[in-house]
């Protein structure tokens, strides 16, 4: 498929189901070539740039309920990570350092030198790598729903109590080479439905079916495991990153029925300016389970970034 082709199918804005009213008036899907890789991004709104990086096993669509409100104050860029959604699914390059470089190349291609970023789940290690490796590019960063980037903070024990094991067992499983794909292929609904329902909250069945449908092909299934198969590289990278504390403001977000204040406690080990938001009545998938509460937390946190940009625009 050429770099000028138009994103199509349910992974694109034009055919995604159940979008908020007026969504397609503001947002469009586009492919962005970043040199040997093509990313799919959904872009819209006015104001300083705000990059949104989803988690596993999702896509840009995870942010859809928040995007129209954010677009009133920001140029919103919701990207599919490599291996996910409509982005390319190469054989390698899934470690957070490489994916952070993907994000920098994406924002370069879109003309944004400095920006704010929000990352959840796998988007948290990617966001941490982005802030640590490219601090000159990040004004402030919000990180959600992982109790700290693996390798930079202590990890849960391998043999955890049952409830924790139920929530985290997918990490070692997803790291397996090929066998996991063989076991899941043809049983995607069983596997991914469990993952969506065990994480402390409740998503509608039709939403789970949407994500399962997006993952029910061999390339997408392999791509969805890519981040986890790069786990050893992530651990090595983060052992080095933790030696230099983040200086920019950090908002650590946890769902009350999931990570809670653990995200904030972990990020305080790694950054000098950390605010914590625990979102009530939410499990792991905060942007979809409690979008209004997450928006309120982000709006307050991003206000200084928006205001400084507005002053700069007025002076220009």
XYZ file of C-alpha atoms in Angstrom:
316
model
C 0.000 0.000 0.000
C 1.449 3.392 -0.950
C 2.111 6.159 1.543
C -0.555 8.290 -0.138
C -3.349 5.749 0.298
C -6.325 6.613 2.459
C -6.840 4.717 5.733
C -9.886 2.492 5.421
C -11.849 -0.070 7.385
C -13.107 -0.031 10.981
C -9.669 1.069 12.218
C -10.068 4.419 10.422
C -12.091 7.467 11.402
C -14.315 7.135 8.366
C -15.546 3.644 9.278
C -15.021 3.327 13.038
C -18.306 2.593 14.873
C -20.043 4.592 17.588
C -17.954 7.737 17.426
C -19.142 10.809 19.361
C -21.425 13.148 17.435
C -19.522 15.439 15.080
C -16.282 13.463 15.452
C -15.640 13.203 11.726
C -16.113 16.972 11.349
C -12.998 17.504 13.474
C -10.816 14.426 13.022
C -9.371 12.642 10.034
C -7.243 9.527 9.630
C -3.935 9.786 7.858
C -0.891 7.670 7.190
C 2.449 9.247 8.087
C 5.696 7.902 6.638
C 8.536 8.181 9.159
C 11.258 6.480 7.154
C 10.786 2.790 6.586
C 7.644 2.693 8.713
C 4.136 3.989 8.197
C 2.068 5.013 11.199
C -1.648 5.657 11.288
C -2.666 8.778 13.196
C -5.984 10.487 13.833
C -5.523 14.252 13.840
C -7.778 17.209 14.610
C -8.340 20.310 16.690
C -6.572 23.627 17.254
C -3.920 24.672 19.721
C -0.602 23.320 20.980
C 0.108 19.709 20.004
C -1.001 16.867 22.275
C 0.110 13.313 21.476
C -2.037 10.414 22.731
C -0.490 6.918 22.903
C -2.865 4.024 23.642
C -2.235 0.725 25.419
C -2.626 -2.992 24.750
C -4.692 -4.458 23.152
C -6.196 -1.264 21.741
C -5.621 1.487 19.183
C -6.195 5.233 18.803
C -9.905 4.427 19.246
C -9.375 4.131 23.006
C -9.227 7.955 23.205
C -12.320 8.703 21.092
C -14.592 9.795 23.995
C -12.066 12.390 25.163
C -10.790 13.646 21.835
C -13.588 16.121 20.900
C -13.194 18.008 24.186
C -9.406 17.985 24.002
C -9.583 19.273 20.418
C -11.121 22.534 21.634
C -7.772 23.497 23.167
C -5.181 21.276 21.480
C -4.062 19.871 18.172
C -4.762 16.253 19.044
C -2.686 13.458 17.498
C -3.883 9.966 18.463
C -1.499 7.417 16.981
C -1.590 3.663 16.516
C 1.642 2.200 17.906
C 3.694 0.121 15.487
C 2.135 -3.332 15.322
C -1.318 -2.089 16.345
C -4.382 -0.723 14.573
C -3.641 0.408 11.021
C 0.059 1.144 11.595
C 2.713 -1.054 10.006
C 3.522 -4.326 11.749
C 7.227 -4.988 11.254
C 9.067 -7.961 12.711
C 11.032 -5.878 15.218
C 11.482 -2.427 16.752
C 8.944 -2.806 19.564
C 11.169 -1.762 22.467
C 10.162 1.553 24.108
C 13.287 3.366 22.909
C 12.533 2.604 19.270
C 8.854 3.369 19.728
C 9.740 6.686 21.382
C 11.824 7.446 18.298
C 8.740 6.584 16.223
C 6.802 9.243 18.124
C 9.510 11.866 17.618
C 9.623 11.105 13.880
C 5.826 11.276 13.710
C 5.724 14.677 15.373
C 8.580 15.895 13.159
C 6.612 14.841 10.090
C 3.563 16.711 11.385
C 5.618 19.820 12.097
C 5.621 19.781 15.900
C 8.934 20.389 17.636
C 7.728 20.491 21.243
C 4.571 18.867 22.562
C 2.717 17.355 25.507
C 1.958 13.652 25.657
C -0.445 11.228 27.329
C 0.297 7.498 27.442
C -1.582 4.643 29.051
C -0.684 0.975 29.656
C 2.049 0.156 27.082
C 1.889 3.861 26.276
C 3.358 4.518 29.744
C 6.764 2.873 29.075
C 6.783 4.468 25.622
C 5.961 7.849 27.165
C 8.610 7.409 29.842
C 11.197 6.573 27.167
C 10.093 9.584 25.159
C 10.429 11.923 28.143
C 13.748 10.400 29.271
C 15.416 10.087 25.875
C 14.060 13.283 24.306
C 13.414 15.732 27.176
C 13.864 18.719 24.887
C 10.743 17.634 22.960
C 8.349 17.101 25.885
C 6.720 19.985 27.733
C 4.837 17.719 30.156
C 3.696 14.114 30.204
C 0.706 12.241 31.679
C 1.241 8.525 32.276
C -1.503 6.090 33.226
C -2.224 2.604 34.478
C 1.113 0.869 34.892
C 2.767 0.887 38.342
C 5.924 2.372 36.867
C 8.039 1.536 33.801
C 9.473 -2.003 34.112
C 13.180 -2.017 34.828
C 13.112 1.501 36.265
C 11.086 0.478 39.332
C 10.716 -2.892 41.121
C 8.501 -5.366 39.264
C 5.780 -7.528 40.840
C 6.970 -11.005 41.870
C 6.603 -13.844 39.381
C 4.499 -15.832 41.820
C 1.926 -13.238 42.829
C -1.338 -13.727 44.739
C -4.198 -15.002 42.599
C -5.921 -11.669 41.854
C -2.625 -10.089 40.748
C -1.725 -13.173 38.736
C -5.055 -12.922 36.903
C -4.281 -9.326 35.915
C -0.614 -9.746 35.001
C -0.305 -13.296 33.666
C -0.545 -12.010 30.097
C 2.897 -10.382 30.373
C 4.964 -13.614 30.430
C 2.457 -15.295 28.092
C 2.683 -12.513 25.525
C 6.487 -12.735 25.534
C 6.498 -16.335 24.256
C 7.747 -16.860 20.715
C 5.041 -18.181 18.334
C 3.305 -20.592 20.729
C 1.067 -17.840 22.083
C -0.039 -16.935 18.561
C -0.801 -20.581 17.836
C -2.861 -20.877 21.012
C -4.781 -17.614 20.527
C -5.440 -17.787 16.771
C -9.062 -18.778 16.279
C -9.713 -18.070 19.979
C -9.160 -14.307 19.907
C -12.531 -13.565 21.473
C -11.864 -15.899 24.397
C -8.355 -14.529 25.026
C -8.915 -10.801 24.581
C -12.341 -10.781 26.237
C -10.713 -12.200 29.380
C -8.096 -9.452 29.278
C -10.694 -6.714 28.945
C -12.908 -8.067 31.718
C -10.257 -8.948 34.348
C -8.693 -5.505 34.612
C -10.880 -4.027 37.308
C -13.649 -2.451 35.248
C -16.355 -3.151 32.711
C -16.370 -2.319 29.021
C -19.452 -2.928 26.846
C -19.523 -6.207 24.945
C -19.805 -4.462 21.575
C -16.661 -2.449 22.319
C -14.742 -5.596 23.226
C -16.014 -7.205 20.017
C -14.669 -4.222 18.057
C -11.177 -4.620 19.474
C -11.279 -8.403 19.043
C -12.233 -7.935 15.395
C -9.275 -5.609 14.853
C -6.927 -8.220 16.338
C -8.320 -11.302 14.603
C -5.776 -11.676 11.826
C -2.233 -13.090 11.963
C -0.342 -9.812 11.411
C -2.298 -7.900 14.043
C -2.022 -10.748 16.513
C 1.751 -10.921 16.034
C 2.036 -7.147 16.226
C 0.060 -7.063 19.467
C 2.688 -9.297 21.104
C 5.616 -7.259 19.777
C 5.892 -4.912 22.755
C 6.071 -7.839 25.182
C 8.651 -9.732 23.157
C 10.904 -6.683 23.529
C 10.565 -6.807 27.342
C 14.225 -7.683 27.990
C 15.382 -4.717 25.904
C 12.963 -2.463 27.798
C 14.338 -3.627 31.155
C 17.910 -2.935 30.043
C 16.994 0.495 28.681
C 15.093 1.517 31.802
C 17.935 0.457 34.100
C 19.894 3.280 32.431
C 17.043 5.778 32.159
C 16.291 5.704 35.878
C 19.684 7.253 36.619
C 18.494 10.613 35.264
C 15.311 11.952 36.841
C 12.631 13.517 34.672
C 12.523 17.293 35.115
C 9.277 18.107 33.285
C 5.891 17.932 35.099
C 4.405 14.430 35.263
C 0.794 13.476 35.921
C 0.443 9.887 37.138
C -3.061 8.473 36.602
C -4.532 5.288 38.041
C -8.010 3.810 38.036
C -9.300 3.336 41.567
C -10.220 -0.294 40.831
C -6.876 -0.964 39.123
C -3.505 0.717 39.709
C -4.802 3.486 41.965
C -2.022 5.558 43.512
C 0.687 3.023 42.580
C 1.409 4.925 39.363
C 2.141 8.099 41.292
C 4.250 6.329 43.910
C 6.343 4.709 41.177
C 6.829 7.905 39.165
C 7.962 9.813 42.260
C 11.027 7.562 42.206
C 11.824 8.768 38.684
C 10.689 12.395 38.391
C 10.978 15.613 40.387
C 7.518 17.094 39.727
C 4.793 14.443 40.008
C 1.072 14.959 40.482
C -1.221 11.985 41.098
C -4.813 11.481 39.975
C -6.782 8.421 41.097
C -9.876 8.127 38.926
C -12.928 6.867 40.874
C -15.264 4.220 39.472
C -12.694 3.088 36.922
C -10.607 0.035 36.229
C -7.647 -0.197 33.885
C -9.212 1.324 30.761
C -9.644 4.788 32.255
C -10.165 6.771 29.042
C -13.164 4.602 28.152
C -14.521 3.797 31.617
C -14.307 7.302 33.114
C -13.565 9.781 30.294
C -15.063 12.807 32.075
C -12.995 12.298 35.215
C -9.838 11.685 33.198
C -10.556 14.803 31.134
C -10.896 16.849 34.302
C -7.503 15.635 35.543
C -5.841 16.270 32.179
C -7.438 19.689 31.738
C -6.004 20.921 35.030
C -2.600 19.396 34.365
C -2.344 20.725 30.804
C -3.628 24.229 31.602
C -0.139 25.820 32.020
C 0.997 24.263 28.735
C -2.078 25.603 26.948
C -1.756 29.059 28.497
C 1.915 29.496 27.631
C 1.202 28.440 24.060
C -1.695 30.902 23.849
C 0.533 33.770 25.038
C 3.179 32.818 22.497
C 0.609 32.723 19.703
C -0.775 36.129 20.695
C 2.711 37.668 20.656
C 3.404 36.172 17.247
